PDB file of C-alpha atoms in Angstrom:
ATOM      1  CA  LYS A 237     214.105 182.597 309.556  1.00  0.00           C
ATOM      2  CA  GLY A 238     217.079 181.125 311.358  1.00  0.00           C
ATOM      3  CA  GLY A 239     218.528 182.236 314.650  1.00  0.00           C
ATOM      4  CA  GLU A 240     221.250 184.473 315.974  1.00  0.00           C
ATOM      5  CA  VAL A 241     223.951 181.933 315.228  1.00  0.00           C
ATOM      6  CA  LEU A 242     224.789 179.367 312.596  1.00  0.00           C
ATOM      7  CA  LEU A 243     224.977 175.703 313.528  1.00  0.00           C
ATOM      8  CA  ILE A 244     228.222 174.404 312.041  1.00  0.00           C
ATOM      9  CA  LEU A 245     230.006 171.075 312.225  1.00  0.00           C
ATOM     10  CA  LYS A 246     233.468 170.779 313.777  1.00  0.00           C
ATOM     11  CA  GLY A 247     234.630 167.196 313.591  1.00  0.00           C
ATOM     12  CA  THR A 248     231.545 165.335 314.743  1.00  0.00           C
ATOM     13  CA  LYS A 249     230.213 168.075 317.021  1.00  0.00           C
ATOM     14  CA  THR A 250     227.869 170.920 316.184  1.00  0.00           C
ATOM     15  CA  VAL A 251     228.922 174.336 317.462  1.00  0.00           C
ATOM     16  CA  ASP A 252     227.582 177.867 317.144  1.00  0.00           C
ATOM     17  CA  LEU A 253     229.116 180.442 314.825  1.00  0.00           C
ATOM     18  CA  SER A 254     227.906 184.037 315.059  1.00  0.00           C
ATOM     19  CA  LYS A 255     227.259 186.290 312.079  1.00  0.00           C
ATOM     20  CA  ASP A 256     230.137 188.527 313.195  1.00  0.00           C
ATOM     21  CA  GLU A 257     232.508 185.558 313.390  1.00  0.00           C
ATOM     22  CA  LEU A 258     231.440 184.419 309.931  1.00  0.00           C
ATOM     23  CA  THR A 259     231.918 187.923 308.499  1.00  0.00           C
ATOM     24  CA  GLU A 260     235.430 188.065 309.961  1.00  0.00           C
ATOM     25  CA  ILE A 261     236.326 184.693 308.446  1.00  0.00           C
ATOM     26  CA  ILE A 262     235.014 185.348 304.942  1.00  0.00           C
ATOM     27  CA  GLY A 263     236.717 188.736 304.925  1.00  0.00           C
ATOM     28  CA  GLN A 264     240.002 186.863 304.547  1.00  0.00           C
ATOM     29  CA  PHE A 265     238.958 185.396 301.176  1.00  0.00           C
ATOM     30  CA  ASP A 266     238.298 186.750 297.681  1.00  0.00           C
ATOM     31  CA  ARG A 267     235.079 184.843 297.072  1.00  0.00           C
ATOM     32  CA  VAL A 268     232.360 182.785 298.802  1.00  0.00           C
ATOM     33  CA  HIS A 269     230.768 179.709 297.269  1.00  0.00           C
ATOM     34  CA  ILE A 270     227.707 177.989 298.755  1.00  0.00           C
ATOM     35  CA  ASP A 271     226.868 174.381 297.920  1.00  0.00           C
ATOM     36  CA  LEU A 272     223.344 173.445 298.983  1.00  0.00           C
ATOM     37  CA  GLY A 273     222.656 169.774 299.667  1.00  0.00           C
ATOM     38  CA  THR A 274     226.378 169.164 299.934  1.00  0.00           C
ATOM     39  CA  GLY A 275     225.970 165.489 300.906  1.00  0.00           C
ATOM     40  CA  ASP A 276     229.217 163.996 302.198  1.00  0.00           C
ATOM     41  CA  GLY A 277     231.188 167.211 301.574  1.00  0.00           C
ATOM     42  CA  ARG A 278     233.829 165.491 299.464  1.00  0.00           C
ATOM     43  CA  ASN A 279     233.202 167.606 296.409  1.00  0.00           C
ATOM     44  CA  ILE A 280     233.654 171.011 298.023  1.00  0.00           C
ATOM     45  CA  TYR A 281     236.612 169.671 299.998  1.00  0.00           C
ATOM     46  CA  LYS A 282     238.306 168.902 296.672  1.00  0.00           C
ATOM     47  CA  LEU A 283     237.371 172.335 295.308  1.00  0.00           C
ATOM     48  CA  ALA A 284     238.652 174.052 298.446  1.00  0.00           C
ATOM     49  CA  ILE A 285     242.036 172.331 298.204  1.00  0.00           C
ATOM     50  CA  ASN A 286     242.449 173.599 294.649  1.00  0.00           C
ATOM     51  CA  ASP A 287     241.119 177.111 295.279  1.00  0.00           C
ATOM     52  CA  GLN A 288     242.289 178.507 298.580  1.00  0.00           C
ATOM     53  CA  ASN A 289     241.182 182.039 297.700  1.00  0.00           C
ATOM     54  CA  THR A 290     237.527 180.998 297.896  1.00  0.00           C
ATOM     55  CA  PHE A 291     235.656 180.246 301.116  1.00  0.00           C
ATOM     56  CA  TYR A 292     233.352 177.241 300.685  1.00  0.00           C
ATOM     57  CA  ILE A 293     230.159 176.738 302.653  1.00  0.00           C
ATOM     58  CA  GLY A 294     228.464 173.359 302.386  1.00  0.00           C
ATOM     59  CA  ILE A 295     224.881 173.178 303.643  1.00  0.00           C
ATOM     60  CA  ASP A 296     223.141 169.917 304.494  1.00  0.00           C
ATOM     61  CA  PRO A 297     220.651 168.786 307.137  1.00  0.00           C
ATOM     62  CA  VAL A 298     222.274 165.358 307.687  1.00  0.00           C
ATOM     63  CA  LYS A 299     225.418 165.928 309.727  1.00  0.00           C
ATOM     64  CA  GLU A 300     226.398 162.238 309.969  1.00  0.00           C
ATOM     65  CA  ASN A 301     227.184 162.089 306.239  1.00  0.00           C
ATOM     66  CA  LEU A 302     229.714 164.889 306.732  1.00  0.00           C
ATOM     67  CA  PHE A 303     231.663 163.401 309.642  1.00  0.00           C
ATOM     68  CA  ASP A 304     234.574 161.971 307.607  1.00  0.00           C
ATOM     69  CA  ILE A 305     235.379 165.212 305.804  1.00  0.00           C
ATOM     70  CA  SER A 306     234.523 167.388 308.807  1.00  0.00           C
ATOM     71  CA  LYS A 307     237.065 165.500 310.922  1.00  0.00           C
ATOM     72  CA  LYS A 308     239.614 165.978 308.167  1.00  0.00           C
ATOM     73  CA  ILE A 309     239.286 169.747 307.748  1.00  0.00           C
ATOM     74  CA  ILE A 310     240.039 170.479 311.429  1.00  0.00           C
ATOM     75  CA  LYS A 311     243.384 168.652 311.261  1.00  0.00           C
ATOM     76  CA  LYS A 312     246.721 170.350 310.624  1.00  0.00           C
ATOM     77  CA  PRO A 313     247.169 171.475 306.996  1.00  0.00           C
ATOM     78  CA  SER A 314     249.867 168.838 306.567  1.00  0.00           C
ATOM     79  CA  LYS A 315     247.245 166.185 307.343  1.00  0.00           C
ATOM     80  CA  GLY A 316     244.532 167.533 305.086  1.00  0.00           C
ATOM     81  CA  GLY A 317     243.182 170.351 307.245  1.00  0.00           C
ATOM     82  CA  LEU A 318     241.637 173.373 305.536  1.00  0.00           C
ATOM     83  CA  SER A 319     240.629 176.822 306.761  1.00  0.00           C
ATOM     84  CA  ASN A 320     238.455 177.710 303.760  1.00  0.00           C
ATOM     85  CA  VAL A 321     235.587 175.225 304.292  1.00  0.00           C
ATOM     86  CA  VAL A 322     232.731 175.171 306.764  1.00  0.00           C
ATOM     87  CA  PHE A 323     229.696 172.902 306.963  1.00  0.00           C
ATOM     88  CA  VAL A 324     226.394 174.442 308.034  1.00  0.00           C
ATOM     89  CA  ILE A 325     223.750 172.046 309.330  1.00  0.00           C
ATOM     90  CA  ALA A 326     220.473 173.271 307.860  1.00  0.00           C
ATOM     91  CA  ALA A 327     217.733 172.223 305.461  1.00  0.00           C
ATOM     92  CA  ALA A 328     216.671 174.045 302.311  1.00  0.00           C
ATOM     93  CA  GLU A 329     213.382 174.810 304.046  1.00  0.00           C
ATOM     94  CA  SER A 330     215.075 176.745 306.867  1.00  0.00           C
ATOM     95  CA  LEU A 331     218.169 178.472 305.521  1.00  0.00           C
ATOM     96  CA  PRO A 332     219.893 180.678 308.117  1.00  0.00           C
ATOM     97  CA  PHE A 333     219.421 184.390 307.532  1.00  0.00           C
ATOM     98  CA  GLU A 334     223.066 184.880 308.615  1.00  0.00           C
ATOM     99  CA  LEU A 335     224.061 183.587 305.174  1.00  0.00           C
ATOM    100  CA  LYS A 336     222.060 186.177 303.228  1.00  0.00           C
ATOM    101  CA  ASN A 337     223.818 188.163 300.509  1.00  0.00           C
ATOM    102  CA  ILE A 338     227.243 186.567 300.971  1.00  0.00           C
ATOM    103  CA  ALA A 339     227.662 184.105 298.065  1.00  0.00           C
ATOM    104  CA  ASP A 340     229.464 184.929 294.822  1.00  0.00           C
ATOM    105  CA  SER A 341     228.288 181.592 293.459  1.00  0.00           C
ATOM    106  CA  ILE A 342     225.809 178.864 294.400  1.00  0.00           C
ATOM    107  CA  SER A 343     225.546 175.226 293.385  1.00  0.00           C
ATOM    108  CA  ILE A 344     222.991 172.472 293.850  1.00  0.00           C
ATOM    109  CA  LEU A 345     224.579 169.277 292.559  1.00  0.00           C
ATOM    110  CA  PHE A 346     222.747 165.984 292.010  1.00  0.00           C
ATOM    111  CA  PRO A 347     219.920 166.751 294.444  1.00  0.00           C
ATOM    112  CA  TRP A 348     217.523 164.005 295.481  1.00  0.00           C
ATOM    113  CA  GLY A 349     214.265 163.838 297.380  1.00  0.00           C
ATOM    114  CA  THR A 350     212.576 167.121 298.188  1.00  0.00           C
ATOM    115  CA  LEU A 351     215.539 169.266 297.062  1.00  0.00           C
ATOM    116  CA  LEU A 352     215.342 167.695 293.605  1.00  0.00           C
ATOM    117  CA  GLU A 353     211.635 168.452 293.507  1.00  0.00           C
ATOM    118  CA  TYR A 354     212.232 172.099 294.489  1.00  0.00           C
ATOM    119  CA  VAL A 355     214.621 172.517 291.538  1.00  0.00           C
ATOM    120  CA  ILE A 356     212.729 170.564 288.883  1.00  0.00           C
ATOM    121  CA  LYS A 357     209.280 171.952 289.737  1.00  0.00           C
ATOM    122  CA  PRO A 358     210.552 175.338 290.886  1.00  0.00           C
ATOM    123  CA  ASN A 359     209.330 176.022 294.399  1.00  0.00           C
ATOM    124  CA  ARG A 360     209.222 179.791 294.616  1.00  0.00           C
ATOM    125  CA  ASP A 361     209.331 179.993 298.417  1.00  0.00           C
ATOM    126  CA  ILE A 362     212.338 177.691 298.752  1.00  0.00           C
ATOM    127  CA  LEU A 363     214.309 178.917 295.748  1.00  0.00           C
ATOM    128  CA  SER A 364     213.714 182.574 296.628  1.00  0.00           C
ATOM    129  CA  ASN A 365     215.400 181.874 299.959  1.00  0.00           C
ATOM    130  CA  VAL A 366     218.274 180.196 298.092  1.00  0.00           C
ATOM    131  CA  ALA A 367     218.603 183.260 295.856  1.00  0.00           C
ATOM    132  CA  ASP A 368     218.715 185.424 298.994  1.00  0.00           C
ATOM    133  CA  LEU A 369     222.027 183.772 299.918  1.00  0.00           C
ATOM    134  CA  ALA A 370     223.661 185.356 296.892  1.00  0.00           C
ATOM    135  CA  LYS A 371     225.127 188.696 296.032  1.00  0.00           C
ATOM    136  CA  LYS A 372     223.674 190.517 293.046  1.00  0.00           C
ATOM    137  CA  GLU A 373     224.572 188.780 289.780  1.00  0.00           C
ATOM    138  CA  ALA A 374     226.108 185.796 291.562  1.00  0.00           C
ATOM    139  CA  HIS A 375     226.594 182.733 289.387  1.00  0.00           C
ATOM    140  CA  PHE A 376     224.525 179.591 289.946  1.00  0.00           C
ATOM    141  CA  GLU A 377     224.484 176.055 288.634  1.00  0.00           C
ATOM    142  CA  PHE A 378     222.041 173.215 289.187  1.00  0.00           C
ATOM    143  CA  VAL A 379     223.069 169.754 287.977  1.00  0.00           C
ATOM    144  CA  THR A 380     220.298 167.160 287.994  1.00  0.00           C
ATOM    145  CA  THR A 381     219.534 163.676 286.752  1.00  0.00           C
ATOM    146  CA  TYR A 382     216.918 160.965 286.879  1.00  0.00           C
ATOM    147  CA  SER A 383     215.622 158.505 284.324  1.00  0.00           C
ATOM    148  CA  ASP A 384     212.307 156.819 283.729  1.00  0.00           C
ATOM    149  CA  SER A 385     214.361 153.683 283.056  1.00  0.00           C
ATOM    150  CA  TYR A 386     215.897 153.617 286.532  1.00  0.00           C
ATOM    151  CA  GLU A 387     213.874 155.883 288.835  1.00  0.00           C
ATOM    152  CA  GLU A 388     210.300 155.346 287.714  1.00  0.00           C
ATOM    153  CA  ALA A 389     209.012 155.035 291.299  1.00  0.00           C
ATOM    154  CA  GLU A 390     210.600 158.336 292.374  1.00  0.00           C
ATOM    155  CA  ILE A 391     209.226 160.102 289.295  1.00  0.00           C
ATOM    156  CA  LYS A 392     205.695 158.888 290.028  1.00  0.00           C
ATOM    157  CA  LYS A 393     205.963 159.610 293.737  1.00  0.00           C
ATOM    158  CA  ARG A 394     206.951 163.232 293.189  1.00  0.00           C
ATOM    159  CA  GLY A 395     205.053 163.892 289.957  1.00  0.00           C
ATOM    160  CA  LEU A 396     208.263 164.784 288.118  1.00  0.00           C
ATOM    161  CA  PRO A 397     208.378 165.566 284.399  1.00  0.00           C
ATOM    162  CA  LEU A 398     210.660 163.656 282.044  1.00  0.00           C
ATOM    163  CA  LEU A 399     213.967 165.497 281.886  1.00  0.00           C
ATOM    164  CA  SER A 400     215.111 167.076 278.645  1.00  0.00           C
ATOM    165  CA  LYS A 401     217.005 170.129 277.478  1.00  0.00           C
ATOM    166  CA  ALA A 402     213.741 171.405 276.009  1.00  0.00           C
ATOM    167  CA  TYR A 403     212.068 171.226 279.429  1.00  0.00           C
ATOM    168  CA  PHE A 404     214.665 173.486 281.057  1.00  0.00           C
ATOM    169  CA  LEU A 405     214.579 175.871 278.084  1.00  0.00           C
ATOM    170  CA  SER A 406     210.797 176.093 278.061  1.00  0.00           C
ATOM    171  CA  GLU A 407     209.296 179.510 278.686  1.00  0.00           C
ATOM    172  CA  GLN A 408     207.348 178.127 281.644  1.00  0.00           C
ATOM    173  CA  TYR A 409     210.403 176.725 283.439  1.00  0.00           C
ATOM    174  CA  LYS A 410     212.495 179.824 282.752  1.00  0.00           C
ATOM    175  CA  ALA A 411     209.688 182.063 284.002  1.00  0.00           C
ATOM    176  CA  GLU A 412     209.197 180.027 287.183  1.00  0.00           C
ATOM    177  CA  LEU A 413     212.914 180.098 287.919  1.00  0.00           C
ATOM    178  CA  SER A 414     213.018 183.814 287.145  1.00  0.00           C
ATOM    179  CA  ASN A 415     210.205 184.425 289.622  1.00  0.00           C
ATOM    180  CA  SER A 416     212.414 182.769 292.241  1.00  0.00           C
ATOM    181  CA  GLY A 417     215.356 185.043 291.416  1.00  0.00           C
ATOM    182  CA  PHE A 418     217.377 182.956 288.934  1.00  0.00           C
ATOM    183  CA  ARG A 419     218.075 183.960 285.323  1.00  0.00           C
ATOM    184  CA  ILE A 420     219.066 181.044 283.087  1.00  0.00           C
ATOM    185  CA  ASP A 421     221.964 181.734 280.730  1.00  0.00           C
ATOM    186  CA  ASP A 422     222.739 178.211 279.586  1.00  0.00           C
ATOM    187  CA  VAL A 423     221.399 174.646 279.612  1.00  0.00           C
ATOM    188  CA  LYS A 424     223.600 171.697 278.742  1.00  0.00           C
ATOM    189  CA  GLU A 425     222.841 167.995 278.422  1.00  0.00           C
ATOM    190  CA  LEU A 426     225.860 166.022 279.608  1.00  0.00           C
ATOM    191  CA  ASP A 427     226.896 162.401 280.008  1.00  0.00           C
ATOM    192  CA  ASN A 428     228.493 160.166 282.635  1.00  0.00           C
ATOM    193  CA  GLU A 429     231.983 161.262 281.589  1.00  0.00           C
ATOM    194  CA  TYR A 430     231.272 164.856 282.654  1.00  0.00           C
ATOM    195  CA  VAL A 431     230.219 163.749 286.149  1.00  0.00           C
ATOM    196  CA  LYS A 432     233.482 161.892 286.821  1.00  0.00           C
ATOM    197  CA  GLN A 433     235.066 165.220 287.812  1.00  0.00           C
ATOM    198  CA  PHE A 434     232.824 165.462 290.891  1.00  0.00           C
ATOM    199  CA  ASN A 435     234.155 163.905 294.055  1.00  0.00           C
ATOM    200  CA  SER A 436     231.170 162.961 296.226  1.00  0.00           C
ATOM    201  CA  LEU A 437     230.354 159.288 296.660  1.00  0.00           C
ATOM    202  CA  TRP A 438     226.882 159.937 295.233  1.00  0.00           C
ATOM    203  CA  ALA A 439     228.344 161.608 292.115  1.00  0.00           C
ATOM    204  CA  LYS A 440     230.814 158.757 291.658  1.00  0.00           C
ATOM    205  CA  ARG A 441     228.013 156.219 291.915  1.00  0.00           C
ATOM    206  CA  LEU A 442     226.082 158.064 289.213  1.00  0.00           C
ATOM    207  CA  ALA A 443     229.119 158.675 286.981  1.00  0.00           C
ATOM    208  CA  PHE A 444     230.369 155.112 287.028  1.00  0.00           C
ATOM    209  CA  GLY A 445     226.903 153.559 287.021  1.00  0.00           C
ATOM    210  CA  ARG A 446     224.463 153.073 284.192  1.00  0.00           C
ATOM    211  CA  LYS A 447     224.532 155.415 281.214  1.00  0.00           C
ATOM    212  CA  ARG A 448     222.254 158.406 281.746  1.00  0.00           C
ATOM    213  CA  SER A 449     221.802 162.082 280.875  1.00  0.00           C
ATOM    214  CA  PHE A 450     222.689 164.901 283.242  1.00  0.00           C
ATOM    215  CA  PHE A 451     221.409 168.448 282.879  1.00  0.00           C
ATOM    216  CA  ARG A 452     223.362 171.519 283.916  1.00  0.00           C
ATOM    217  CA  VAL A 453     221.323 174.692 284.251  1.00  0.00           C
ATOM    218  CA  SER A 454     223.448 177.757 284.890  1.00  0.00           C
ATOM    219  CA  GLY A 455     223.068 181.490 284.998  1.00  0.00           C
ATOM    220  CA  HIS A 456     222.926 184.417 287.391  1.00  0.00           C
ATOM    221  CA  VAL A 457     220.945 185.456 290.417  1.00  0.00           C
ATOM    222  CA  SER A 458     218.668 188.269 289.266  1.00  0.00           C
ATOM    223  CA  LYS A 459     216.918 188.957 292.563  1.00  0.00           C
ATOM    224  CA  HIS A 460     217.796 192.149 294.561  1.00  0.00           C
TER     225      HIS A 460
END
């Protein structure tokens, strides 16, 4: 899957980045973190400012949502520019093979739509490709939320189960995730206060909105 180059965002324009160019860039950093479904990019921008030894790759199919932060990272450092962030324009269904085996850690934070469905009802084809992005024993975290009080239509539309800690700890869920290459080490139920640390507009809307439960599933990539 994928092509010979990555499609990345520079400002508001998409440009090609070759595998060799990417390898040269990430060689300057200690670690690589991939955030899938990165939304507006604000969260990994904040992380990248505070951790300049890690190279951050945000992946999202909707480039327009990334324009504000993308324009910012190409500025001079004194004006908010960063050299340790890149945005790749791609969907979970067609992840570029150039990104295989490069991530020390992977996150999927507050997914919605089909990406949420892939995580909650583990889609082996999609999640196996996500696991392929990682190095052996890379860390992962998925943070999800929805409520039958607020998102009943979405739950019915996608045939989603009611969220609970017990659901993520069930043998069936753990086995399905394991078959996709992810070994669960920990499941936490968290509240709105926890989500206030995340910087995306979507996370802020959830954190400062109605009271709800959030579930953080974390562990290691066991595939390879």
